[in-house]
Amino acid sequence: MIEIAANNPTLKSWVVVPEDSDFPIQNLPFGIFERKRHKSAGVAIGEMVLDLADLQSHGFLDDTGLPDKVFEKETLNAFLALGRKTGRRVRNKISELLREGNAALKNHHNINSLLIPQQEVKMCMPVRVGDYTDFYSSEQHAYNVGCMFRDPDNALLPNWKHIPVGYHGRTSSVIASGVPIRRPKGQQRPDDNKPPVFGPCKLLDFELEMAFITCGENPLGESISTEKAEDYIFGMVLLNDWSARDIQKWEYVPLGPFLAKNFASSVSPWVVTMDALEPFRISGPQQNPKVLPYLEYGGKKHFDINLEAAIKPEGSEEKAVTNSNFKYMYWNMAQQLAHHTVNGCNIKTGDLYGSGTISGSEPGQFGSMLEISWKGTKPVPMPDGSERKFILDGDTVIMRGYAEKSGVRVGFGEVSTKVLPAL
Ligand code: MN
C-alpha cells in the first residue's frame, strides 16, 4: 500500500464535517458543479463544495504545477489528463489547506465564495465520457442470470472464468444523478409462440454497479498490463446501468445488449479518487481455473465498498431493497483494463468502465430487481403497501456507497434517478 499524506485517519478539517458524512477530509472527491449558470470544478468537504477554479485563481495551487485555468471547465477531463500523480499532488495540497490549524484558506477574505454549501449548487456530469464499456464481472450475478435463463448446472457460460466479459455501451445517454428518465419503448416478445409486440417496457430494472474513470491514454496498438493498469484509473463513481429486461430478452441474440441498455445510464457526481480508496484494498477471490498470463496480477486489487439500492415510490418513503459490496467482483479493474487493451484497443481520458451488476451470495445482496424478485416471482413489499417486481413510473431509484475503516468513512454520495412514464 502506498503512503498518501491526505489519507491519514487522524486528520481533521476546520470545515464542519457531520459524523456520518461521506466527505471527510480523507475523501476529497472531485466533481463539476453549477451555480448561477456557471460551471466549475469542485471538491466536496462535509456539506460544502470548494470551488477549485477560484482556489487556483487566488494562487492557492501555485506549487502543484497545474496549467492555468484547468478547473474553469465544464468537465474534469483536462485535469484528469494530467494523470494520477498530478491528481495526488492537488489532493494532498487541498488536504493541507483544509486541515485544522491551517488558517491560510480559512481566514481568506473570499472564503464565502470559495466554500459554498452543497445545497446551493447543482451537481453535473463530472466528465465528458468518450467511451463507455460495461463488464459482467460479478460471479453471483452471472450465476443468477444463468440459473434463470438457462439452468443451474450450466449457469456460467464456458468463457466466463477465462474472460472478463463485457460490451461497448453508449455515451450519449450517460446522465448525471438527478436527471429523470423516460420509460423506454421497444419490441418485446412476451409469448414465444406469438409475434413480437411494441410498447413501453414492462420490466424496467436497475443494475447496481460501480464504474471507474480513466486518465491518460495508451497508443492504438499497444496494450496495458495488469501491473500498469491502475496508473490509468483516476477514480470511481456509482453507476445505475438501467435495463429493459423484456426488450433485452428478445433482442440480445446474437450480438448482445442494444436498445435494452442504451436509453440511460446514471452516474453519481463525485469522482472518488483511487488514492482515497487506497486504505480499502482487499484480496480478491481465488481464480480457478488459472487465468491466462496477461490476466495474472499481484497484490490486493479488490476494494471493500458497501453498496445500497433503494426505491422511493412517488409520494412515499424510500425502502432499501439490497445491500451489496464491490468486493463481490470476480475480475478486478486491473484485469478488466488489461483485457480491454490486450488486442491493442486504445483508452482515453474520461472513459467510463462499468463493473457489471454486483451481487453477493445472499438474496438480500442481489444487485438488480430481476434477481431480487427472481424474474418477478418474489415481489418486494413497499412501505406504502404496494409491491415491486420491477421499477414503476414515478419511482425514484437511489444508490449509495461508502467504504469505512479506522473510523474513516469515504463515501460516494448518491445517484438518484426518477422514472417518468413513456412518452
Ligand atoms: Mn450493466
Coordinates of C-alpha atoms and ligand atoms in Angstrom, one line a residue:
M1 CA 0.0 0.0 0.0
I2 CA 1.3 3.5 -0.9
E3 CA 1.5 6.1 1.9
I4 CA -0.6 9.1 1.0
A5 CA -0.5 12.1 3.4
A6 CA -4.1 13.1 2.7
N7 CA -5.3 9.6 3.9
N8 CA -4.1 9.9 7.5
P9 CA -7.1 8.8 9.6
T10 CA -6.2 11.3 12.4
L11 CA -6.6 14.4 10.1
K12 CA -9.4 16.8 10.9
S13 CA -10.7 19.7 8.9
W14 CA -11.6 23.2 10.1
V15 CA -14.7 22.8 8.0
V16 CA -17.5 21.2 10.0
V17 CA -18.0 17.5 8.8
P18 CA -21.0 15.7 10.3
E19 CA -20.2 12.3 11.7
D20 CA -21.9 10.2 9.1
S21 CA -20.7 12.4 6.2
D22 CA -19.4 10.7 3.0
F23 CA -17.0 13.6 2.6
P24 CA -14.5 13.8 5.4
I25 CA -11.0 15.4 4.8
Q26 CA -9.7 11.9 3.9
N27 CA -12.0 11.7 0.9
L28 CA -11.9 15.0 -1.1
P29 CA -13.6 13.7 -4.3
F30 CA -13.7 15.8 -7.5
G31 CA -16.8 16.9 -9.4
I32 CA -18.4 19.6 -11.5
F33 CA -21.0 21.9 -10.0
E34 CA -23.2 24.6 -11.4
R35 CA -24.0 27.8 -9.6
K36 CA -25.6 30.9 -11.1
R37 CA -25.5 29.3 -14.5
H38 CA -21.7 28.8 -14.3
K39 CA -19.9 25.5 -14.1
S40 CA -16.7 24.9 -12.2
A41 CA -14.7 22.0 -10.8
G42 CA -15.0 21.5 -7.1
V43 CA -14.1 19.2 -4.2
A44 CA -16.5 18.0 -1.6
I45 CA -15.8 18.5 2.1
G46 CA -18.6 17.8 4.6
E47 CA -21.7 19.6 3.4
M48 CA -19.7 22.1 1.4
V49 CA -18.0 22.3 -2.0
L50 CA -14.7 24.0 -2.5
D51 CA -14.5 25.9 -5.8
L52 CA -11.3 24.8 -7.4
A53 CA -11.3 27.4 -10.2
D54 CA -11.4 30.1 -7.6
L55 CA -8.9 28.3 -5.4
Q56 CA -6.4 28.2 -8.3
S57 CA -7.1 31.9 -9.3
H58 CA -6.3 33.0 -5.8
G59 CA -2.9 31.3 -6.0
F60 CA -3.5 28.5 -3.5
L61 CA -2.5 25.8 -6.0
D62 CA 0.6 27.6 -7.4
D63 CA 3.1 24.9 -6.2
T64 CA 1.2 22.0 -7.8
G65 CA 2.4 22.5 -11.3
L66 CA -1.1 22.8 -12.8
P67 CA -1.7 24.6 -16.1
D68 CA -3.7 27.9 -15.8
K69 CA -7.5 27.7 -15.5
V70 CA -7.5 23.9 -15.7
F71 CA -10.6 23.9 -13.4
E72 CA -12.5 26.6 -15.3
K73 CA -14.1 23.9 -17.5
E74 CA -17.4 22.2 -17.9
T75 CA -15.8 18.8 -17.2
L76 CA -12.8 17.3 -15.3
N77 CA -11.2 15.9 -18.5
A78 CA -8.4 18.4 -18.8
F79 CA -7.4 17.8 -15.1
L80 CA -7.7 14.0 -15.4
A81 CA -5.5 14.1 -18.5
L82 CA -2.6 15.3 -16.3
G83 CA -2.5 11.9 -14.7
R84 CA -2.7 10.3 -11.3
K85 CA 0.5 11.9 -9.9
T86 CA -0.8 15.4 -10.5
G87 CA -4.2 14.4 -9.1
R88 CA -2.4 13.2 -5.9
R89 CA -0.4 16.4 -5.6
V90 CA -3.5 18.5 -5.9
R91 CA -5.5 16.4 -3.4
N92 CA -2.6 16.5 -0.9
K93 CA -2.5 20.3 -1.3
I94 CA -6.2 20.7 -0.8
S95 CA -6.0 18.4 2.3
E96 CA -3.3 20.8 3.7
L97 CA -5.4 23.8 3.1
L98 CA -8.5 22.3 4.8
R99 CA -6.6 20.9 7.7
E100 CA -7.3 22.0 11.3
G101 CA -4.6 24.5 12.3
N102 CA -4.0 25.9 8.8
A103 CA -5.6 29.3 8.6
A104 CA -4.4 30.4 5.1
L105 CA -7.6 29.5 3.4
K106 CA -9.9 29.6 6.4
N107 CA -9.1 33.3 7.0
H108 CA -9.1 34.3 3.3
H109 CA -11.3 37.4 2.6
N110 CA -13.1 35.5 -0.1
I111 CA -13.7 32.3 1.8
N112 CA -17.5 32.6 1.5
S113 CA -17.3 32.4 -2.3
L114 CA -14.6 29.7 -2.3
L115 CA -16.5 27.4 0.0
I116 CA -20.2 27.0 -0.9
P117 CA -22.9 24.9 0.7
Q118 CA -23.7 21.9 -1.5
Q119 CA -27.3 22.7 -1.1
E120 CA -26.8 25.9 -3.2
V121 CA -25.2 24.1 -6.2
K122 CA -26.4 21.7 -8.8
M123 CA -24.1 18.7 -9.5
C124 CA -23.3 17.9 -13.1
M125 CA -21.7 15.2 -15.2
P126 CA -18.1 15.1 -13.8
V127 CA -16.5 14.1 -17.1
R128 CA -17.3 14.2 -20.8
V129 CA -17.5 10.4 -21.3
G130 CA -15.7 9.4 -24.5
D131 CA -16.4 5.7 -24.4
Y132 CA -18.4 3.6 -22.1
T133 CA -17.8 -0.1 -21.6
D134 CA -19.8 -2.3 -19.3
F135 CA -18.4 -5.5 -17.9
Y136 CA -20.2 -8.5 -16.3
S137 CA -17.7 -9.3 -13.6
S138 CA -19.7 -10.4 -10.5
E139 CA -19.9 -14.2 -10.4
Q140 CA -23.0 -14.4 -8.3
H141 CA -24.9 -12.1 -10.8
A142 CA -23.7 -14.1 -13.8
Y143 CA -24.7 -17.3 -12.0
N144 CA -28.2 -15.9 -11.0
V145 CA -28.9 -14.8 -14.5
G146 CA -27.6 -18.1 -15.9
C147 CA -29.9 -20.0 -13.5
M148 CA -33.0 -18.0 -14.5
F149 CA -32.4 -18.1 -18.3
R150 CA -30.6 -21.4 -18.7
D151 CA -30.1 -24.0 -15.9
P152 CA -28.2 -24.1 -12.6
D153 CA -25.8 -26.8 -13.8
N154 CA -24.6 -24.6 -16.7
A155 CA -25.3 -21.2 -15.2
L156 CA -21.9 -19.7 -16.2
L157 CA -21.0 -19.9 -19.9
P158 CA -17.7 -21.7 -20.7
N159 CA -15.8 -18.4 -21.3
W160 CA -16.9 -16.6 -18.1
K161 CA -13.9 -17.6 -15.9
H162 CA -11.4 -17.0 -18.6
I163 CA -12.5 -13.6 -20.0
P164 CA -13.7 -10.5 -18.2
V165 CA -16.8 -10.5 -20.4
G166 CA -18.1 -7.0 -21.5
Y167 CA -19.7 -5.0 -24.2
H168 CA -19.4 -1.5 -25.6
G169 CA -22.2 0.8 -24.3
R170 CA -23.4 4.2 -25.5
T171 CA -22.1 7.5 -24.0
S172 CA -24.8 10.0 -25.3
S173 CA -27.2 8.6 -22.7
V174 CA -24.8 8.6 -19.7
I175 CA -26.5 11.1 -17.4
A176 CA -25.9 12.8 -14.1
S177 CA -27.7 12.0 -10.9
G178 CA -31.0 13.9 -10.6
V179 CA -31.8 13.7 -14.4
P180 CA -35.1 11.9 -14.7
I181 CA -35.5 9.2 -17.4
R182 CA -38.5 8.2 -19.6
R183 CA -39.6 4.6 -19.6
P184 CA -38.2 3.2 -22.8
K185 CA -40.4 1.7 -25.5
G186 CA -39.4 -1.1 -27.8
Q187 CA -40.0 -4.6 -29.2
Q188 CA -40.8 -7.4 -26.8
R189 CA -42.0 -10.9 -27.3
P190 CA -43.9 -11.9 -24.1
D191 CA -45.3 -15.1 -25.7
D192 CA -42.7 -17.3 -27.5
N193 CA -45.4 -18.7 -29.8
K194 CA -46.7 -15.3 -31.0
P195 CA -45.1 -12.4 -33.0
P196 CA -43.3 -9.6 -31.1
V197 CA -45.3 -6.6 -29.8
F198 CA -44.3 -2.9 -29.5
G199 CA -44.9 -0.7 -26.5
P200 CA -43.5 0.7 -23.2
C201 CA -41.1 -1.6 -21.4
K202 CA -42.9 -3.6 -18.7
L203 CA -39.8 -5.0 -16.9
L204 CA -37.7 -1.9 -16.2
D205 CA -34.8 -2.6 -13.9
F206 CA -31.8 -1.0 -12.3
E207 CA -28.3 -2.5 -12.2
L208 CA -26.3 -1.7 -9.1
E209 CA -22.8 -1.1 -10.4
M210 CA -19.7 0.9 -9.8
A211 CA -17.6 2.4 -12.6
F212 CA -14.0 3.6 -13.0
I213 CA -12.9 6.6 -14.9
T214 CA -9.6 6.6 -16.8
C215 CA -6.9 9.2 -17.0
G216 CA -4.2 9.2 -19.7
E217 CA -4.1 7.2 -23.0
N218 CA -2.3 4.3 -24.5
P219 CA -1.3 4.4 -28.2
L220 CA -3.5 2.4 -30.5
G221 CA -2.0 -1.0 -31.0
E222 CA -0.3 -1.1 -27.5
S223 CA -1.8 -2.8 -24.5
I224 CA -1.8 -2.0 -20.8
S225 CA -0.6 -4.7 -18.3
T226 CA -2.4 -5.5 -15.1
E227 CA 0.7 -4.1 -13.3
K228 CA 0.4 -0.7 -15.0
A229 CA -3.4 -0.6 -15.3
E230 CA -4.0 1.4 -12.1
D231 CA -1.9 4.2 -13.4
Y232 CA -4.7 4.8 -15.8
I233 CA -7.5 4.7 -13.3
F234 CA -8.3 8.1 -11.7
G235 CA -11.3 7.3 -9.6
M236 CA -14.7 5.7 -9.3
V237 CA -18.4 6.6 -9.3
L238 CA -21.6 4.8 -8.6
L239 CA -23.4 3.6 -11.7
N240 CA -27.1 2.7 -12.3
D241 CA -27.0 0.8 -15.6
W242 CA -30.7 0.9 -16.4
S243 CA -32.0 -2.1 -18.2
A244 CA -35.2 -3.0 -20.0
R245 CA -35.4 -6.8 -19.3
D246 CA -38.3 -7.6 -21.8
I247 CA -36.6 -5.7 -24.6
Q248 CA -33.3 -7.3 -23.7
K249 CA -34.6 -10.9 -23.7
W250 CA -35.9 -10.5 -27.3
E251 CA -33.1 -8.5 -28.8
Y252 CA -29.9 -9.9 -27.3
V253 CA -29.2 -12.8 -29.6
P254 CA -26.7 -13.0 -31.2
L255 CA -24.9 -9.7 -30.7
G256 CA -25.8 -8.9 -27.0
P257 CA -27.2 -5.7 -25.4
F258 CA -28.5 -2.9 -27.6
L259 CA -31.7 -0.9 -27.1
A260 CA -32.4 -2.6 -23.7
K261 CA -29.3 -0.8 -22.3
N262 CA -28.6 2.4 -24.2
F263 CA -31.6 4.5 -23.1
A264 CA -29.9 5.7 -19.9
S265 CA -27.0 5.0 -17.5
S266 CA -26.9 7.2 -14.4
V267 CA -23.7 8.1 -12.6
S268 CA -23.0 9.8 -9.2
P269 CA -21.5 13.2 -9.4
W270 CA -18.4 12.9 -7.2
V271 CA -15.3 11.1 -8.6
V272 CA -13.7 9.4 -5.5
T273 CA -10.0 9.1 -6.3
M274 CA -8.3 5.7 -6.2
D275 CA -5.9 7.4 -3.8
A276 CA -8.7 8.0 -1.3
L277 CA -9.8 4.3 -1.8
E278 CA -6.2 3.0 -1.2
P279 CA -6.9 2.1 2.5
F280 CA -9.8 -0.1 1.5
R281 CA -7.9 -2.6 -0.7
I282 CA -8.6 -6.3 -0.1
S283 CA -7.6 -9.6 -1.7
G284 CA -9.9 -10.9 -4.4
P285 CA -11.3 -14.4 -4.7
Q286 CA -9.1 -17.2 -5.8
Q287 CA -9.4 -17.5 -9.5
N288 CA -9.9 -21.1 -10.6
P289 CA -9.2 -22.2 -13.4
K290 CA -6.0 -20.3 -13.5
V291 CA -6.2 -17.3 -15.8
L292 CA -4.0 -16.7 -18.9
P293 CA -0.7 -14.9 -18.1
Y294 CA -1.9 -11.5 -19.3
L295 CA -4.7 -11.6 -16.7
E296 CA -2.5 -12.6 -13.8
Y297 CA -1.9 -9.9 -11.2
G298 CA -0.2 -9.3 -7.9
G299 CA -1.2 -7.6 -4.6
K300 CA -4.6 -6.5 -3.4
K301 CA -6.6 -5.2 -6.3
H302 CA -10.2 -5.6 -5.0
F303 CA -11.9 -3.0 -2.8
D304 CA -14.3 -3.2 0.1
I305 CA -17.1 -0.7 -0.7
N306 CA -20.6 -1.1 0.8
L307 CA -23.4 -0.6 -1.7
E308 CA -27.1 0.0 -1.3
A309 CA -30.0 0.4 -3.7
A310 CA -33.3 1.9 -2.6
I311 CA -36.7 2.5 -4.3
K312 CA -38.7 5.6 -3.4
P313 CA -42.3 5.3 -4.8
E314 CA -43.9 8.7 -5.7
G315 CA -45.1 10.5 -2.6
S316 CA -43.8 7.8 -0.2
E317 CA -40.8 7.0 1.8
E318 CA -37.9 5.0 0.3
K319 CA -37.0 1.4 1.0
A320 CA -33.6 -0.2 0.7
V321 CA -34.1 -3.3 -1.5
T322 CA -30.5 -4.6 -1.5
N323 CA -27.1 -4.2 0.3
S324 CA -24.2 -5.4 -1.8
N325 CA -20.4 -4.8 -1.9
F326 CA -17.9 -4.0 -4.6
K327 CA -15.7 -6.8 -3.1
Y328 CA -18.0 -9.4 -4.7
M329 CA -16.2 -8.8 -8.0
Y330 CA -14.5 -11.9 -9.5
W331 CA -12.5 -9.8 -12.0
N332 CA -10.8 -6.6 -10.7
M333 CA -10.4 -3.3 -12.5
A334 CA -6.7 -4.0 -13.4
Q335 CA -7.7 -7.3 -15.1
Q336 CA -10.6 -5.6 -16.9
L337 CA -8.4 -2.8 -18.3
A338 CA -5.6 -5.3 -19.3
H339 CA -8.2 -7.4 -21.1
H340 CA -9.8 -4.4 -22.7
T341 CA -6.5 -3.3 -24.2
V342 CA -4.8 -6.7 -24.9
N343 CA -5.9 -6.5 -28.5
G344 CA -4.4 -3.0 -28.9
C345 CA -7.6 -1.1 -28.3
N346 CA -6.7 2.4 -27.0
I347 CA -8.3 4.0 -24.0
K348 CA -8.7 7.8 -23.4
T349 CA -9.1 10.2 -20.6
G350 CA -12.7 10.3 -19.3
D351 CA -13.7 6.8 -20.4
L352 CA -16.2 5.0 -18.2
Y353 CA -15.9 1.3 -17.3
G354 CA -18.9 -0.3 -15.5
S355 CA -18.3 -3.3 -13.3
G356 CA -21.4 -5.1 -14.2
T357 CA -24.2 -5.7 -11.7
I358 CA -22.7 -6.5 -8.3
S359 CA -24.5 -9.3 -6.4
G360 CA -23.4 -11.0 -3.2
S361 CA -24.3 -14.7 -2.5
E362 CA -27.3 -13.9 -0.3
P363 CA -30.7 -12.9 -1.6
G364 CA -30.5 -9.5 0.3
Q365 CA -27.3 -8.8 -1.6
F366 CA -28.6 -9.1 -5.2
G367 CA -27.9 -6.1 -7.5
S368 CA -31.0 -6.0 -9.8
M369 CA -34.8 -6.4 -9.4
L370 CA -34.5 -9.3 -11.9
E371 CA -32.6 -11.2 -9.2
I372 CA -34.3 -9.6 -6.1
S373 CA -37.8 -10.6 -7.4
W374 CA -36.4 -13.7 -9.1
K375 CA -37.9 -12.9 -12.5
G376 CA -41.0 -11.4 -10.9
T377 CA -41.8 -14.5 -8.8
K378 CA -40.9 -12.8 -5.4
P379 CA -42.4 -9.3 -5.2
V380 CA -40.9 -6.9 -2.7
P381 CA -43.3 -5.2 -0.3
M382 CA -43.0 -1.4 -0.1
P383 CA -43.8 0.9 2.9
D384 CA -46.8 2.4 1.1
G385 CA -48.4 -1.1 0.8
S386 CA -47.6 -1.6 -2.8
E387 CA -45.2 -4.2 -4.1
R388 CA -42.4 -4.2 -6.7
K389 CA -41.2 -6.8 -9.1
F390 CA -39.6 -4.2 -11.3
I391 CA -39.5 -0.4 -11.4
L392 CA -42.8 1.5 -11.8
D393 CA -43.4 5.0 -13.2
G394 CA -42.9 7.7 -10.5
D395 CA -40.3 5.6 -8.7
T396 CA -37.0 7.1 -7.8
V397 CA -34.1 4.6 -7.6
I398 CA -31.3 5.8 -5.3
M399 CA -27.9 4.1 -5.0
R400 CA -25.3 4.9 -2.3
G401 CA -21.9 3.6 -1.5
Y402 CA -19.2 4.0 1.1
A403 CA -16.0 2.4 2.4
E404 CA -15.2 2.5 6.1
K405 CA -12.1 1.7 8.2
S406 CA -10.2 3.1 11.2
G407 CA -13.1 5.4 11.9
V408 CA -12.9 7.0 8.5
R409 CA -15.8 6.8 6.1
V410 CA -15.1 7.5 2.4
G411 CA -18.4 7.7 0.6
F412 CA -19.7 8.4 -2.9
G413 CA -22.8 10.4 -2.1
E414 CA -25.7 9.0 -4.2
V415 CA -27.0 8.5 -7.7
S416 CA -30.7 9.2 -7.8
T417 CA -33.0 8.9 -10.8
K418 CA -36.7 9.2 -11.2
V419 CA -38.6 7.2 -13.8
L420 CA -41.2 9.2 -15.8
P421 CA -44.0 7.5 -17.9
A422 CA -43.2 6.6 -21.5
L423 CA -44.0 9.4 -24.0
Ligands
MN1 MN -24.7 -3.5 -16.7

